[in-house]
Every structure is written in C-alpha cells, then in structure tokens.
mmCIF file of C-alpha atoms in Angstrom:
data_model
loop_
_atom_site.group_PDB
_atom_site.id
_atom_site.type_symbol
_atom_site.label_atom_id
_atom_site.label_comp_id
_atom_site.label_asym_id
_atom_site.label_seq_id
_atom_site.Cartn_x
_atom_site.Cartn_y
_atom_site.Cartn_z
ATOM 1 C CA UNK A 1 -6.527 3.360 15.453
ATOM 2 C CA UNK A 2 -6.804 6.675 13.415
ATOM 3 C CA UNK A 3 -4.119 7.064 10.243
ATOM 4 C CA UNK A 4 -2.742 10.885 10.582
ATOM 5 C CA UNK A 5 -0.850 11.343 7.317
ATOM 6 C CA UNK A 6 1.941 12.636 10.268
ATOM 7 C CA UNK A 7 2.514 8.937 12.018
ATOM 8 C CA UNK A 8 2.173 7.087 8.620
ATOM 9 C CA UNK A 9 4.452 5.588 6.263
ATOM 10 C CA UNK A 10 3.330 4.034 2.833
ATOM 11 C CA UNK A 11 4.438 0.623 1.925
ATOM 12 C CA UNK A 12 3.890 -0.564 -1.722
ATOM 13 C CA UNK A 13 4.738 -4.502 -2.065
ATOM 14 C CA UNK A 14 4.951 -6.098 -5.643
ATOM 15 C CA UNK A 15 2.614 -4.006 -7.892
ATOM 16 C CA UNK A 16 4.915 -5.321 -10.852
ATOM 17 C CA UNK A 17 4.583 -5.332 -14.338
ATOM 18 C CA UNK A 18 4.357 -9.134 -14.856
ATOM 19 C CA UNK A 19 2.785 -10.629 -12.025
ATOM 20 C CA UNK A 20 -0.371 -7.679 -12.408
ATOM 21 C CA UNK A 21 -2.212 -9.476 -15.303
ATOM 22 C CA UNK A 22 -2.504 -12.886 -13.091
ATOM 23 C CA UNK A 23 -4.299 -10.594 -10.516
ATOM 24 C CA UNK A 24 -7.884 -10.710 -9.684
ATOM 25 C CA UNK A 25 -8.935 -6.969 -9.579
ATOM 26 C CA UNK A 26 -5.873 -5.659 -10.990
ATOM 27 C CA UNK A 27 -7.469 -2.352 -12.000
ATOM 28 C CA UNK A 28 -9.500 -1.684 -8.868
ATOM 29 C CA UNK A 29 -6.020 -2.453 -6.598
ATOM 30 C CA UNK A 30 -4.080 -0.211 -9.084
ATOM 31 C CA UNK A 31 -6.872 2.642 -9.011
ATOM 32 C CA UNK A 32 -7.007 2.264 -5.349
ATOM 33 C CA UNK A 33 -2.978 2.258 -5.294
ATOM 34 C CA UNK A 34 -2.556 5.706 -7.690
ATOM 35 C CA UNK A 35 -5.198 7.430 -5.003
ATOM 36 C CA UNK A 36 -2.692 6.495 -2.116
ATOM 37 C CA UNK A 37 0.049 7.249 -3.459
ATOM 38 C CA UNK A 38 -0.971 10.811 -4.866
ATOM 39 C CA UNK A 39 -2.302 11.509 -1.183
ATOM 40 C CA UNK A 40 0.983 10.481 0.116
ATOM 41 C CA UNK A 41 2.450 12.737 -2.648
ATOM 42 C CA UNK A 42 0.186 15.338 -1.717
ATOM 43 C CA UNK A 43 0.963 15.237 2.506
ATOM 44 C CA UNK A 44 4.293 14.284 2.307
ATOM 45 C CA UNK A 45 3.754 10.592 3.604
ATOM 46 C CA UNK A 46 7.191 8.646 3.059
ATOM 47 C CA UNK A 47 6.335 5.537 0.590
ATOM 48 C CA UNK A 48 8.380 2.949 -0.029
ATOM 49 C CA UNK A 49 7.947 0.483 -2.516
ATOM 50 C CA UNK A 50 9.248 -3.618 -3.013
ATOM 51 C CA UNK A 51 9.515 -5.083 -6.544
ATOM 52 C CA UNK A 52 10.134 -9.111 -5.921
ATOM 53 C CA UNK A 53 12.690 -11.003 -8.490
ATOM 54 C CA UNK A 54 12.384 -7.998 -10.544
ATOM 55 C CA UNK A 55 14.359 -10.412 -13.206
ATOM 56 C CA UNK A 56 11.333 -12.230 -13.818
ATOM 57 C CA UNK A 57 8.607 -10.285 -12.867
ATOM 58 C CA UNK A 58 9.365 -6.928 -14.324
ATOM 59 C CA UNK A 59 9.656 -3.709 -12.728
ATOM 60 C CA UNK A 60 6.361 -1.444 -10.678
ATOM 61 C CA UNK A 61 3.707 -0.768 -13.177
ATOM 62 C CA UNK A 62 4.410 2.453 -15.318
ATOM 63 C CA UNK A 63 1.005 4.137 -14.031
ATOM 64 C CA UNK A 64 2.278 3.792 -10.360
ATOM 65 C CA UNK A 65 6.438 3.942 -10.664
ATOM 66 C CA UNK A 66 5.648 7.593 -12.226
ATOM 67 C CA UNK A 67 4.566 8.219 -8.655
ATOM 68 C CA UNK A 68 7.561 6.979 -6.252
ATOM 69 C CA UNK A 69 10.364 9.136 -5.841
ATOM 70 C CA UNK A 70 13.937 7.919 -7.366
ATOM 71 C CA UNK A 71 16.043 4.843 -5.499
ATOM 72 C CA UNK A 72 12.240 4.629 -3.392
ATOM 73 C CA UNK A 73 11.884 1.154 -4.426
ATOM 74 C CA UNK A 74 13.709 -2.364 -3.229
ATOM 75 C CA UNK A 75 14.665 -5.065 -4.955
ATOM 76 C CA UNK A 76 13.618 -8.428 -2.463
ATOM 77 C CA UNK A 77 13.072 -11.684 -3.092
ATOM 78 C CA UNK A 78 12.098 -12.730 0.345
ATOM 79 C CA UNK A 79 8.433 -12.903 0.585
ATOM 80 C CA UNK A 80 8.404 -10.962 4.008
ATOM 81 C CA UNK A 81 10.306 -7.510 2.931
ATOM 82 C CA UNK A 82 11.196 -7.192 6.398
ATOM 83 C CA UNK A 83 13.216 -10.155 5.937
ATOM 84 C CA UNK A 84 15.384 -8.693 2.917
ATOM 85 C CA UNK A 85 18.216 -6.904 3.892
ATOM 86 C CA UNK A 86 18.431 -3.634 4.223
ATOM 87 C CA UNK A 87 14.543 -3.554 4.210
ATOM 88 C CA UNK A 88 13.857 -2.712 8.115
ATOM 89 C CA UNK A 89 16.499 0.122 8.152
ATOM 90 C CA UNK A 90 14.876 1.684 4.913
ATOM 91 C CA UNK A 91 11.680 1.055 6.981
ATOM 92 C CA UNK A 92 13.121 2.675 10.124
ATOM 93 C CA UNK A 93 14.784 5.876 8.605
ATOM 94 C CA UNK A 94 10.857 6.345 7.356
ATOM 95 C CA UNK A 95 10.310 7.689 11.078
ATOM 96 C CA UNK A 96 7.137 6.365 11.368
ATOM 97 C CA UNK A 97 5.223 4.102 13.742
ATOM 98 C CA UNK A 98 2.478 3.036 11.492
ATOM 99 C CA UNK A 99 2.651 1.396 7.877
ATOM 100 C CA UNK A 100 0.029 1.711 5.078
ATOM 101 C CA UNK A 101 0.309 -1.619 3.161
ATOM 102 C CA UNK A 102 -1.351 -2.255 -0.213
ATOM 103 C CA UNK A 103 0.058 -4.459 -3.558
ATOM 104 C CA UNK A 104 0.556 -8.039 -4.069
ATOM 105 C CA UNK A 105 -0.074 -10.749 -3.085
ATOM 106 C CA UNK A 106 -2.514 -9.658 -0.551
ATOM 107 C CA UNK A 107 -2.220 -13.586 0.609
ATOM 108 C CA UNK A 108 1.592 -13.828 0.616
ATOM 109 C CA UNK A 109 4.024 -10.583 0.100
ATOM 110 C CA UNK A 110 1.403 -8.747 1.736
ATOM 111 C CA UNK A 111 0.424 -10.775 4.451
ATOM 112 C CA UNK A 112 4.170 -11.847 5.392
ATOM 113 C CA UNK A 113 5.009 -8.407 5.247
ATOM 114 C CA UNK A 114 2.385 -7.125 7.551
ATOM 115 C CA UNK A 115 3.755 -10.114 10.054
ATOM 116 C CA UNK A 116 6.842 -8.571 9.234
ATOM 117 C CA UNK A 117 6.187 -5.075 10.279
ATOM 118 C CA UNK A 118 3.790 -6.125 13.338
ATOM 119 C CA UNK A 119 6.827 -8.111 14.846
ATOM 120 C CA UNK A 120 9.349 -5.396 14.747
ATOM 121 C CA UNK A 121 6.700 -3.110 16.406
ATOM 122 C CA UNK A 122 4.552 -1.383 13.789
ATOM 123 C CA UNK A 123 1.115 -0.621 13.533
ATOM 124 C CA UNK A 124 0.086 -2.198 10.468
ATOM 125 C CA UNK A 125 -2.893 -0.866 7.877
ATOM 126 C CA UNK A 126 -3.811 -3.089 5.147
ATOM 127 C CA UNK A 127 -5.938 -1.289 2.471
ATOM 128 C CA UNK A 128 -8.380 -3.750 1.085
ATOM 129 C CA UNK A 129 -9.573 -2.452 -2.180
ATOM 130 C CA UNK A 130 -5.554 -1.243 -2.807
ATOM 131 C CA UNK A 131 -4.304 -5.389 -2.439
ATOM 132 C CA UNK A 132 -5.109 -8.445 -4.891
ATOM 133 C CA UNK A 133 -4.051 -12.113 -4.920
ATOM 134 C CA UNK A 134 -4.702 -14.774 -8.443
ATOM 135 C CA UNK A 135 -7.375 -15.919 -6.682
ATOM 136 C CA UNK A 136 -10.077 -13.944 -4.824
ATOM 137 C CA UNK A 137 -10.359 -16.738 -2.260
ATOM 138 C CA UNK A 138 -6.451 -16.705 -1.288
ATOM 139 C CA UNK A 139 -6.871 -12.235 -0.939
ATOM 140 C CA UNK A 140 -10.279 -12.780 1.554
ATOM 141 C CA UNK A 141 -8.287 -15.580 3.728
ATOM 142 C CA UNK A 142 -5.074 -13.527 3.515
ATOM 143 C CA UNK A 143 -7.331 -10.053 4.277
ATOM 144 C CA UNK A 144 -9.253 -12.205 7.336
ATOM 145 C CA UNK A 145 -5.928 -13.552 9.005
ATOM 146 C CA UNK A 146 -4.275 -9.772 9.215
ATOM 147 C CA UNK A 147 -7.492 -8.763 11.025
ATOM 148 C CA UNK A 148 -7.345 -11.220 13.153
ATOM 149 C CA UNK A 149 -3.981 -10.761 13.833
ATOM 150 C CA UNK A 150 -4.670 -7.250 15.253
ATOM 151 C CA UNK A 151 -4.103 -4.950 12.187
ATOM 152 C CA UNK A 152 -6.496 -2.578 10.843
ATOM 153 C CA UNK A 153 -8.152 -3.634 7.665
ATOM 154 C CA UNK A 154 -8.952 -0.153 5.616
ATOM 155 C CA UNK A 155 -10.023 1.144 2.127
ATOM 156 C CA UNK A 156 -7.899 3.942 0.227
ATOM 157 C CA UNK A 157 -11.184 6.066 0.814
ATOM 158 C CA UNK A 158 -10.646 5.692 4.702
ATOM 159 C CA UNK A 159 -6.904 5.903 4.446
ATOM 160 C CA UNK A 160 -7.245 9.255 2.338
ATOM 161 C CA UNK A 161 -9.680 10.907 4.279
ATOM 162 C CA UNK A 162 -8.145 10.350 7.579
ATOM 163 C CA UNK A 163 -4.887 11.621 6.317
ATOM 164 C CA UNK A 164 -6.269 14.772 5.056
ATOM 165 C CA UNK A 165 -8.771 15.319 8.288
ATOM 166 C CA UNK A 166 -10.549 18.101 7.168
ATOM 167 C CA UNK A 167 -12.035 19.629 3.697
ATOM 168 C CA UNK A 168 -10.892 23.007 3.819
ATOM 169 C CA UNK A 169 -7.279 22.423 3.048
ATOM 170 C CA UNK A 170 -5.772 22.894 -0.488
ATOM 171 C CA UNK A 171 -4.448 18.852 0.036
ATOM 172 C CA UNK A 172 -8.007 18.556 0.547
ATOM 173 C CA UNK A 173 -9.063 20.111 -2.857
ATOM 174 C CA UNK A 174 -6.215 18.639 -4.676
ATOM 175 C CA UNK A 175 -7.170 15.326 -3.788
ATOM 176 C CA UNK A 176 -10.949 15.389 -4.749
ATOM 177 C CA UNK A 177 -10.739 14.591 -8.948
ATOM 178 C CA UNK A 178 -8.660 11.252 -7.611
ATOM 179 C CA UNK A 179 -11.175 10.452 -5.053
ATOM 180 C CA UNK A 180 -13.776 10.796 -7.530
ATOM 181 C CA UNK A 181 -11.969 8.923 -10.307
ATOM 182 C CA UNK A 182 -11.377 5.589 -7.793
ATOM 183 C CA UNK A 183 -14.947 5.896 -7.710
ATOM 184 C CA UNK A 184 -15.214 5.997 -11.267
ATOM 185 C CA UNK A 185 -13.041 2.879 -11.705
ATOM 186 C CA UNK A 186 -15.006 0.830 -8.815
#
C-alpha cells in the first residue's frame, strides 16, 4: 500500500508532556513526529491528535502542540481512541481511508488504536521511528504484532516522501531542511 498525502489522515496518540521522559527514544519519536506533522501541515493532511488522562499526564509536548490546529486534539482515557467517544466520528469527518499512526505507547495506545482503526475499516500505517514505549522490548513486540496483523509498518522518511511524490514541487522544497534535520537528530 502506497500513502498519497490525498487518502491519508494523521493520527497523533499520547505524545504528552509527562509520560515523554519515561520513553525510550523520546527525541528520535518526537523528531520523527515534528517531520510528520509539518508534511501534513505542508499537504494539507487532516491530523488529529489524543492526549490520555490529560489530568495526570499533562498536555501534547510544546514542540509538537505548536503544530496541531485549535480543538485538533481529544481528551481519552480509553487506551483504544476508537473506543472514546466521539473519537470514530472525529475520525470519520477526517474523510480518509487510511490513518498515519505515530506517539505513545507504541505497545499499548498505539497498538490498541491501530486494532481500533483496522476494525472499523481503515488502512492503518504505523511509523516506526515516530512511536516509543518505556521499554524498547514492549515498542519491537507491539511494532511486530501490527505487522502481523496486516498494517504497514513505515518510517516518517517513507511516509514523507510518498506524500510529496515528486521533488519538483514547492511542498517538496519546503520540506527538505526538516528531512534533513530528522536526520540530524537520528
């Protein structure tokens, strides 16, 4: 399955303020997370974003909530966002058949999510580098049981690239210092 930036949506589950510093390559999935999101910015992919128990675990990460549009994020404290409510309508009204999925827990939000979304007829696209768990163990198991499951295990590179599909576009041009800068940060 190819990602057009036209029959994508972008999902971003968890990347709160509270929970990041218990993350195994926090900075990598953030880096990785900034690149999507300014592509999605860039080509007009529709993002949504979930903040669980926001009470406790504090709101997105400044560096990344700069990027979402206003009332673009959902409170949830179901695990599976699909299972808050509201959640699949705000997914719906997206207008897309395929989500991009990156945050945490890449071994519980993330991974019940994707179930989520699969079930109620999605394609699902996990982006590797742009997911972390606590423990690096718990985000290959998590990463290794959505591929099995049928949905496409990606990096932000791949994601990018295939939503921009060629290099002589100004989306194309724009996008290069933030390609290069993930690369920086790897």
């Amino acid at each position: 399955m190819l990602l057009h930036h036209g029959d994508c949506s972008l999902l971003l589950i968890d990347a709160q303020e509270k929970l990041l510093p218990a993350l195994q390559g926090q900075d990598g999935m953030v880096a990785a997370c900034d690149l999507l999101l300014r592509a999605a910015r860039e080509l007009r992919v529709p993002v949504l974003a979930t903040a669980q128990y926001p009470k406790g675990l504090g709101g997105v990460v400044p560096g990344l909530a700069g990027l979402l549009s206003p009332g673009s994020t959902v409170e949830k404290i179901a695990f599976d966002a699909m299972a808050e409510p509201g959640v699949p309508a705000r997914v719906k009204t997206l207008g897309r058949p395929k989500v991009v999925l990156c945050g945490a827990e890449a071994h519980v939000c993330v991974l019940q999510t994707a179930f989520g979304l699969q079930v109620a007829g999605y394609e699902v696209a996990v982006v590797a580098d742009a997911v972390a768990s606590r423990d690096g163990e718990d985000r290959q198991r998590g990463l290794a049981r959505m591929e099995r499951a049928g949905m496409l295990v990606v990096t932000s590179e791949m994601v990018v690239f295939e939503w921009l599909h060629r290099a002589d576009t100004a989306a194309f041009k724009a996008m290069i210092p933030f390609i290069k800068r993930l690369k920086e940060k790897s």
